[in-house]
Amino acid sequence: MTPSELTAEQLQHQVHSLGDWFHNLDLHGVQTAPRHPLGDFPAVFWRTFQRAFPRDLKGKSVLDIGCNGGFYSIEMKRRGAARVVGIDSDARYLAQARFATQVLGVDVELHQLDVYEAGALGEKFDVVLFMGVLYHLRHPLLALDLLHEHVVRDLLIFQTLERGSTQVGPVAADYPISEHAIFDRPDFPKLHFIERRYAGDPTNWWVPNAACTEAMLRSAGFELLERPAREIYLCRRSTRPEVLQ
């Protein structure tokens, strides 16, 4: 019996056997995380910005970095993507994504890789989703640089946890060493370092404010097209600033 042929009771058993799910998926009426603390997550989050996302992905290739249980990978196939690849460093999440896509009959290629290894795929993708990953990385700007160099052909859909000011102000190209006050401005880019834990999670390392998110994306060579929802950025691959080349 294939996963798509399981009864509701068998589905429920298999879902439970795969451990705690972070993505609440509807597998033919069986919810994978019905008591998620954020509600029907990530579906409720997806609805806040899906309007800004290409509705027709026919003929397009998609890379979902940090695919977790596969929610966004599945949505990309539903929008007609010709090829969807999901990567995650966590084998448990990949097992969940593999089971979910098999139950739903969705063709998603899955690999156990972290973002620093994405270049090992040896190709660039029309659309790259990089959501809910940056703040878990010890080397966030390196990750963005590697994505720009190795895997993003056109669009980058980016999301990160943000804290601090939501203001984004003008920043000069240079400041003298005597300048101090600029660093206290709430709209100046700031990346907050978490030495131990945040929200009980030891993998939460860096949390930018809004100005820092935009500055990091530009610095890595991405043009900001739209900010359709809080913490969500639609970007296009561009050239990196000359000073960094």
Coordinates of N, CA and C in Angstrom, one line a residue, residues 12-194:
Q12 N -3.0 8.9 10.4 CA -2.8 9.5 11.7 C -1.7 8.8 12.4
H13 N -1.6 7.5 12.3 CA -0.5 6.7 13.0 C 0.8 7.1 12.4
Q14 N 0.9 7.2 11.0 CA 2.2 7.5 10.4 C 2.6 8.9 10.7
V15 N 1.7 9.8 10.7 CA 2.0 11.2 11.1 C 2.6 11.3 12.5
H16 N 1.9 10.6 13.4 CA 2.4 10.6 14.8 C 3.8 9.9 14.9
S17 N 4.1 8.9 14.1 CA 5.3 8.2 14.2 C 6.5 9.0 13.7
L18 N 6.2 10.1 12.9 CA 7.2 10.9 12.3 C 7.6 12.1 13.3
G19 N 7.1 12.1 14.5 CA 7.4 13.1 15.5 C 6.6 14.3 15.4
D20 N 7.1 15.3 16.1 CA 6.4 16.6 16.1 C 6.6 17.4 14.8
W21 N 5.5 17.9 14.3 CA 5.6 18.6 13.0 C 5.5 20.1 13.3
F22 N 6.3 20.9 12.5 CA 6.2 22.3 12.6 C 5.3 22.9 11.6
H23 N 5.1 22.2 10.4 CA 4.2 22.6 9.4 C 2.9 21.8 9.6
N24 N 1.8 22.5 9.7 CA 0.5 21.9 9.8 C 0.0 21.7 8.4
L25 N 0.0 20.4 7.9 CA -0.5 20.1 6.6 C -1.8 19.3 6.6
D26 N -2.6 19.5 5.6 CA -3.9 18.7 5.5 C -3.6 17.5 4.6
L27 N -3.5 16.4 5.2 CA -3.2 15.1 4.4 C -4.5 14.4 4.3
H28 N -5.3 14.7 3.4 CA -6.6 14.1 3.1 C -7.5 14.1 4.4
G29 N -7.5 15.2 5.1 CA -8.3 15.4 6.3 C -7.6 15.2 7.6
V30 N -6.4 14.7 7.5 CA -5.6 14.5 8.7 C -4.6 15.7 8.9
Q31 N -4.7 16.4 10.0 CA -3.8 17.5 10.3 C -2.5 17.0 10.9
T32 N -1.4 17.5 10.4 CA -0.1 17.1 11.0 C 0.3 17.8 12.3
A33 N -0.2 19.1 12.5 CA 0.1 19.8 13.7 C -1.2 20.6 14.1
P34 N -2.3 19.9 14.5 CA -3.5 20.6 14.7 C -3.5 21.5 15.9
R35 N -2.5 21.3 16.8 CA -2.4 22.2 18.0 C -1.2 23.1 18.0
H36 N -0.9 23.5 16.8 CA 0.3 24.4 16.6 C 0.1 25.7 17.3
P37 N 1.1 26.2 18.1 CA 0.9 27.4 18.9 C 0.6 28.7 18.0
L38 N 0.9 28.6 16.7 CA 0.7 29.8 15.9 C -0.6 29.6 15.0
G39 N -1.4 28.6 15.4 CA -2.6 28.3 14.7 C -2.3 27.4 13.5
D40 N -3.1 27.6 12.4 CA -2.9 26.8 11.2 C -1.7 27.3 10.4
F41 N -0.5 27.0 11.0 CA 0.7 27.5 10.4 C 1.4 26.5 9.5
P42 N 2.0 26.8 8.4 CA 2.1 28.2 7.9 C 1.0 28.7 6.9
A43 N -0.1 28.0 6.8 CA -1.1 28.4 5.9 C -1.6 29.8 6.2
V44 N -1.8 30.2 7.5 CA -2.3 31.5 7.8 C -1.2 32.6 7.4
F45 N 0.0 32.2 7.6 CA 1.1 33.2 7.2 C 1.2 33.3 5.7
W46 N 1.1 32.2 5.0 CA 1.1 32.2 3.5 C 0.0 33.1 2.9
R47 N -1.1 33.1 3.5 CA -2.2 34.0 3.0 C -1.9 35.4 3.1
T48 N -1.0 35.9 3.9 CA -0.7 37.3 4.1 C 0.2 37.8 2.9
F49 N 0.9 36.9 2.2 CA 1.8 37.4 1.2 C 1.7 36.7 -0.2
Q50 N 0.8 35.7 -0.3 CA 0.8 34.9 -1.5 C 0.3 35.7 -2.7
R51 N -0.4 36.8 -2.5 CA -0.8 37.7 -3.6 C 0.4 38.2 -4.4
A52 N 1.5 38.4 -3.7 CA 2.7 39.0 -4.3 C 3.6 38.0 -5.0
F53 N 3.2 36.7 -4.9 CA 4.0 35.6 -5.4 C 3.4 35.2 -6.8
P54 N 4.3 34.9 -7.7 CA 3.8 34.5 -9.1 C 2.8 33.4 -9.0
R55 N 1.6 33.6 -9.6 CA 0.5 32.6 -9.5 C 0.8 31.5 -10.5
D56 N 1.4 31.8 -11.6 CA 1.7 30.8 -12.6 C 3.2 30.5 -12.7
L57 N 3.6 29.3 -12.2 CA 5.0 28.9 -12.3 C 5.3 27.9 -13.3
K58 N 4.4 27.8 -14.3 CA 4.6 26.8 -15.4 C 5.9 27.0 -16.0
G59 N 6.7 25.9 -16.1 CA 8.0 25.9 -16.7 C 9.1 26.4 -15.8
K60 N 8.8 26.8 -14.6 CA 9.8 27.4 -13.7 C 10.4 26.3 -12.8
S61 N 11.6 26.5 -12.4 CA 12.2 25.7 -11.3 C 12.3 26.4 -10.0
V62 N 12.1 25.7 -8.9 CA 12.0 26.3 -7.6 C 12.8 25.5 -6.6
L63 N 13.6 26.3 -5.8 CA 14.3 25.7 -4.7 C 13.8 26.2 -3.4
D64 N 13.4 25.3 -2.5 CA 12.9 25.6 -1.2 C 13.9 25.3 -0.1
I65 N 14.6 26.3 0.4 CA 15.7 26.1 1.3 C 15.1 26.1 2.8
G66 N 15.4 25.0 3.5 CA 14.8 24.9 4.8 C 13.4 24.5 4.7
C67 N 13.1 23.5 3.8 CA 11.8 23.1 3.4 C 10.9 22.6 4.5
N68 N 11.5 22.1 5.6 CA 10.8 21.6 6.8 C 9.8 20.5 6.3
G69 N 8.5 20.6 6.7 CA 7.6 19.5 6.3 C 7.1 19.6 4.9
G70 N 7.5 20.6 4.2 CA 7.1 20.7 2.8 C 6.0 21.6 2.3
F71 N 5.4 22.4 3.2 CA 4.3 23.2 2.9 C 4.5 24.0 1.6
Y72 N 5.6 24.8 1.6 CA 5.8 25.7 0.5 C 6.2 25.0 -0.8
S73 N 6.9 23.9 -0.6 CA 7.2 23.1 -1.8 C 6.0 22.6 -2.5
I74 N 5.0 22.1 -1.7 CA 3.8 21.6 -2.2 C 3.0 22.8 -2.9
E75 N 3.0 24.0 -2.3 CA 2.3 25.1 -2.8 C 2.9 25.5 -4.2
M76 N 4.2 25.4 -4.3 CA 4.9 25.7 -5.6 C 4.4 24.7 -6.7
K77 N 4.3 23.5 -6.4 CA 3.8 22.5 -7.3 C 2.4 22.8 -7.7
R78 N 1.6 23.2 -6.7 CA 0.2 23.6 -7.0 C 0.1 24.8 -7.9
R79 N 1.1 25.6 -8.0 CA 1.1 26.8 -8.9 C 1.8 26.4 -10.2
G80 N 2.0 25.1 -10.4 CA 2.4 24.7 -11.7 C 3.9 24.6 -12.0
A81 N 4.7 24.7 -10.9 CA 6.2 24.7 -11.1 C 6.6 23.4 -11.8
A82 N 7.5 23.5 -12.8 CA 7.9 22.3 -13.5 C 8.8 21.4 -12.6
R83 N 9.6 22.0 -11.8 CA 10.5 21.2 -10.9 C 10.6 22.0 -9.6
V84 N 10.5 21.2 -8.5 CA 10.6 21.8 -7.1 C 11.6 20.9 -6.4
V85 N 12.6 21.6 -5.8 CA 13.6 20.9 -5.0 C 13.6 21.5 -3.6
G86 N 13.5 20.6 -2.6 CA 13.5 21.1 -1.2 C 14.7 20.6 -0.5
I87 N 15.4 21.4 0.2 CA 16.5 21.0 1.0 C 16.3 21.4 2.5
D88 N 16.9 20.6 3.3 CA 16.9 20.9 4.8 C 18.0 20.1 5.4
S89 N 18.5 20.6 6.5 CA 19.6 20.0 7.2 C 19.1 18.9 8.2
D90 N 17.8 19.0 8.5 CA 17.2 18.1 9.5 C 16.6 16.9 8.8
A91 N 17.1 15.7 9.1 CA 16.6 14.5 8.5 C 15.1 14.2 8.9
R92 N 14.8 14.6 10.1 CA 13.4 14.4 10.5 C 12.4 15.2 9.7
Y93 N 12.7 16.4 9.4 CA 11.8 17.3 8.6 C 11.7 16.7 7.2
L94 N 12.9 16.3 6.7 CA 12.8 15.7 5.3 C 12.0 14.5 5.3
A95 N 12.0 13.6 6.3 CA 11.2 12.4 6.3 C 9.7 12.9 6.3
Q96 N 9.4 13.9 7.1 CA 8.0 14.4 7.1 C 7.6 14.9 5.7
A97 N 8.5 15.7 5.1 CA 8.2 16.3 3.7 C 8.0 15.1 2.7
R98 N 8.9 14.1 2.8 CA 8.8 13.0 1.9 C 7.4 12.3 2.0
F99 N 7.0 12.1 3.3 CA 5.8 11.4 3.5 C 4.6 12.2 3.0
A100 N 4.6 13.5 3.3 CA 3.5 14.4 2.9 C 3.4 14.5 1.4
T101 N 4.5 14.6 0.7 CA 4.4 14.7 -0.7 C 3.9 13.4 -1.4
Q102 N 4.3 12.3 -0.8 CA 3.8 11.0 -1.3 C 2.3 10.8 -1.1
V103 N 1.9 11.2 0.1 CA 0.4 11.1 0.4 C -0.4 12.0 -0.6
L104 N 0.1 13.2 -0.9 CA -0.6 14.1 -1.7 C -0.3 13.9 -3.2
G105 N 0.6 13.0 -3.5 CA 0.9 12.7 -4.9 C 1.6 13.9 -5.6
V106 N 2.5 14.6 -4.8 CA 3.2 15.8 -5.4 C 4.7 15.4 -5.6
D107 N 5.2 15.7 -6.7 CA 6.6 15.4 -7.1 C 7.5 16.5 -6.6
V108 N 8.2 16.3 -5.5 CA 9.2 17.2 -5.0 C 10.5 16.4 -4.7
E109 N 11.6 16.9 -5.2 CA 12.9 16.3 -5.0 C 13.5 16.8 -3.7
L110 N 13.9 15.9 -2.8 CA 14.3 16.3 -1.5 C 15.8 15.9 -1.3
H111 N 16.5 16.8 -0.6 CA 17.9 16.5 -0.3 C 18.3 17.0 1.1
Q112 N 19.1 16.3 1.8 CA 19.6 16.7 3.1 C 20.9 17.6 2.8
L113 N 20.7 18.9 2.8 CA 21.7 19.8 2.6 C 21.4 21.1 3.5
D114 N 22.4 21.8 4.0 CA 22.2 23.1 4.6 C 22.4 24.1 3.6
V115 N 22.1 25.4 3.9 CA 22.1 26.5 3.0 C 23.6 26.7 2.4
Y116 N 24.6 26.4 3.3 CA 25.9 26.6 2.8 C 26.3 25.6 1.7
E117 N 25.6 24.5 1.7 CA 25.9 23.5 0.7 C 25.0 23.5 -0.5
A118 N 24.2 24.5 -0.6 CA 23.2 24.6 -1.7 C 23.9 24.6 -3.1
G119 N 25.1 25.1 -3.2 CA 25.8 25.2 -4.4 C 26.1 23.8 -5.0
A120 N 26.1 22.8 -4.1 CA 26.4 21.4 -4.5 C 25.3 20.9 -5.4
L121 N 24.2 21.5 -5.5 CA 23.1 21.1 -6.4 C 23.5 21.4 -7.9
G122 N 24.5 22.3 -8.1 CA 25.1 22.5 -9.4 C 24.1 23.2 -10.4
E123 N 23.2 24.0 -9.9 CA 22.3 24.7 -10.8 C 21.7 25.9 -10.1
K124 N 21.2 26.8 -11.0 CA 20.4 28.0 -10.5 C 18.9 27.8 -10.8
F125 N 18.1 28.4 -9.9 CA 16.7 28.2 -10.0 C 16.0 29.5 -10.2
D126 N 14.9 29.4 -11.0 CA 14.1 30.6 -11.3 C 13.6 31.3 -10.0
V127 N 13.1 30.5 -9.1 CA 12.6 31.0 -7.8 C 13.2 30.3 -6.7
V128 N 13.7 31.0 -5.7 CA 14.3 30.4 -4.5 C 13.6 31.0 -3.3
L129 N 13.1 30.1 -2.4 CA 12.5 30.4 -1.2 C 13.5 30.2 -0.1
F130 N 13.7 31.3 0.7 CA 14.7 31.3 1.8 C 13.9 31.9 3.0
M131 N 13.1 31.1 3.6 CA 12.2 31.6 4.6 C 12.4 30.9 6.0
G132 N 12.5 31.7 7.0 CA 12.6 31.2 8.4 C 13.9 30.5 8.6
V133 N 15.0 30.9 7.9 CA 16.3 30.2 8.1 C 17.4 31.2 8.6
L134 N 17.4 32.4 8.1 CA 18.6 33.3 8.3 C 18.9 33.4 9.8
Y135 N 17.9 33.6 10.7 CA 18.2 33.8 12.1 C 18.7 32.6 12.8
H136 N 18.6 31.4 12.1 CA 19.2 30.2 12.7 C 20.7 30.0 12.3
L137 N 21.2 30.9 11.5 CA 22.6 30.7 11.0 C 23.6 31.5 11.8
R138 N 24.8 30.9 12.0 CA 25.9 31.6 12.6 C 26.5 32.5 11.6
H139 N 26.4 32.3 10.3 CA 27.0 33.1 9.3 C 26.0 33.5 8.2
P140 N 25.1 34.4 8.6 CA 24.0 34.8 7.8 C 24.4 35.5 6.5
L141 N 25.3 36.4 6.5 CA 25.7 37.1 5.3 C 26.4 36.2 4.3
L142 N 27.2 35.3 4.8 CA 27.8 34.3 4.0 C 26.7 33.5 3.2
A143 N 25.7 33.1 3.9 CA 24.6 32.3 3.3 C 24.0 33.1 2.1
L144 N 23.7 34.4 2.3 CA 23.1 35.2 1.3 C 24.1 35.4 0.1
D145 N 25.4 35.5 0.4 CA 26.4 35.6 -0.7 C 26.4 34.3 -1.5
L146 N 26.3 33.2 -0.9 CA 26.4 31.9 -1.6 C 25.1 31.7 -2.4
L147 N 24.0 32.1 -1.9 CA 22.8 32.0 -2.7 C 22.9 32.8 -4.0
H148 N 23.4 34.0 -3.8 CA 23.5 34.9 -5.0 C 24.4 34.3 -6.0
E149 N 25.5 33.7 -5.5 CA 26.5 33.2 -6.4 C 26.1 31.9 -7.1
H150 N 25.5 31.1 -6.4 CA 25.3 29.7 -6.8 C 23.9 29.2 -7.2
V151 N 22.8 29.8 -6.6 CA 21.5 29.1 -6.8 C 20.4 30.1 -7.3
V152 N 20.5 31.4 -7.1 CA 19.4 32.2 -7.5 C 19.6 32.8 -8.9
R153 N 18.7 32.4 -9.8 CA 18.7 32.9 -11.2 C 17.9 34.2 -11.3
D154 N 16.8 34.3 -10.6 CA 15.9 35.4 -10.8 C 15.3 35.9 -9.5
L155 N 14.3 35.2 -9.0 CA 13.5 35.7 -7.8 C 14.0 35.0 -6.5
L156 N 14.0 35.8 -5.5 CA 14.3 35.3 -4.1 C 13.1 35.7 -3.2
I157 N 12.5 34.8 -2.6 CA 11.4 35.1 -1.6 C 12.0 34.9 -0.2
F158 N 12.2 35.9 0.5 CA 13.0 35.9 1.7 C 12.1 36.3 2.9
Q159 N 12.3 35.6 4.0 CA 11.7 35.9 5.3 C 12.6 35.7 6.4
T160 N 12.6 36.6 7.4 CA 13.3 36.4 8.6 C 12.6 36.9 9.8
L161 N 12.8 36.4 11.0 CA 12.4 37.0 12.2 C 13.1 38.4 12.3
E162 N 12.3 39.4 12.7 CA 12.8 40.7 12.9 C 12.4 41.2 14.3
R163 N 13.3 42.0 14.9 CA 13.0 42.6 16.2 C 13.6 44.0 16.1
G164 N 13.2 44.9 17.0 CA 13.7 46.2 17.0 C 12.8 47.1 16.1
S165 N 13.4 48.2 15.7 CA 12.6 49.2 14.9 C 12.2 48.7 13.6
T166 N 11.1 49.1 13.1 CA 10.6 48.8 11.8 C 10.9 49.9 10.8
Q167 N 11.5 51.0 11.3 CA 11.9 52.1 10.5 C 13.1 51.8 9.6
V168 N 13.1 52.3 8.4 CA 14.2 52.2 7.5 C 14.5 53.6 7.0
G169 N 15.7 54.1 7.4 CA 16.0 55.5 7.0 C 17.2 55.6 6.1
P170 N 17.5 56.8 5.6 CA 18.6 56.9 4.7 C 20.0 56.7 5.4
V171 N 20.9 56.1 4.7 CA 22.2 55.8 5.3 C 23.2 56.3 4.3
A172 N 24.2 57.1 4.7 CA 25.2 57.7 3.8 C 26.1 56.6 3.4
A173 N 26.8 56.8 2.3 CA 27.8 55.8 1.8 C 29.0 55.7 2.6
D174 N 29.3 56.7 3.5 CA 30.5 56.6 4.4 C 30.2 57.6 5.5
Y175 N 30.9 57.3 6.6 CA 30.9 58.2 7.8 C 32.3 58.3 8.4
P176 N 32.7 59.4 8.9 CA 34.0 59.5 9.6 C 34.1 58.7 10.8
I177 N 35.3 58.3 11.2 CA 35.5 57.5 12.4 C 35.0 58.2 13.7
S178 N 34.8 59.6 13.6 CA 34.3 60.3 14.7 C 32.8 60.3 14.9
E179 N 32.1 59.7 13.9 CA 30.7 59.6 14.0 C 30.2 58.5 15.0
H180 N 29.4 58.9 15.9 CA 28.9 57.9 16.9 C 27.4 57.9 16.9
A181 N 26.8 59.0 16.8 CA 25.3 59.1 17.0 C 24.5 58.3 16.0
I182 N 25.1 58.1 14.8 CA 24.3 57.3 13.8 C 23.9 55.9 14.3
F183 N 24.8 55.3 15.1 CA 24.6 54.0 15.6 C 23.4 53.9 16.6
D184 N 23.0 55.0 17.1 CA 21.9 55.0 18.1 C 20.6 55.3 17.4
R185 N 20.6 55.6 16.1 CA 19.3 55.9 15.4 C 18.5 54.6 15.2
P186 N 17.2 54.7 15.5 CA 16.4 53.4 15.4 C 16.3 52.9 14.0
D187 N 16.5 53.8 13.0 CA 16.4 53.3 11.6 C 17.7 52.9 11.0
F188 N 18.8 52.9 11.8 CA 20.1 52.4 11.3 C 20.1 50.9 11.3
P189 N 20.7 50.2 10.3 CA 20.7 48.7 10.3 C 21.4 48.2 11.5
K190 N 20.7 47.2 12.2 CA 21.3 46.6 13.4 C 21.0 45.1 13.3
L191 N 22.0 44.3 13.6 CA 21.8 42.8 13.7 C 22.1 42.4 15.1
H192 N 21.0 41.9 15.8 CA 21.1 41.6 17.2 C 21.7 40.2 17.4
F193 N 22.7 40.0 18.2 CA 23.3 38.7 18.4 C 22.7 38.1 19.7
I194 N 22.3 36.8 19.6 CA 21.8 36.1 20.7 C 22.8 35.0 21.1

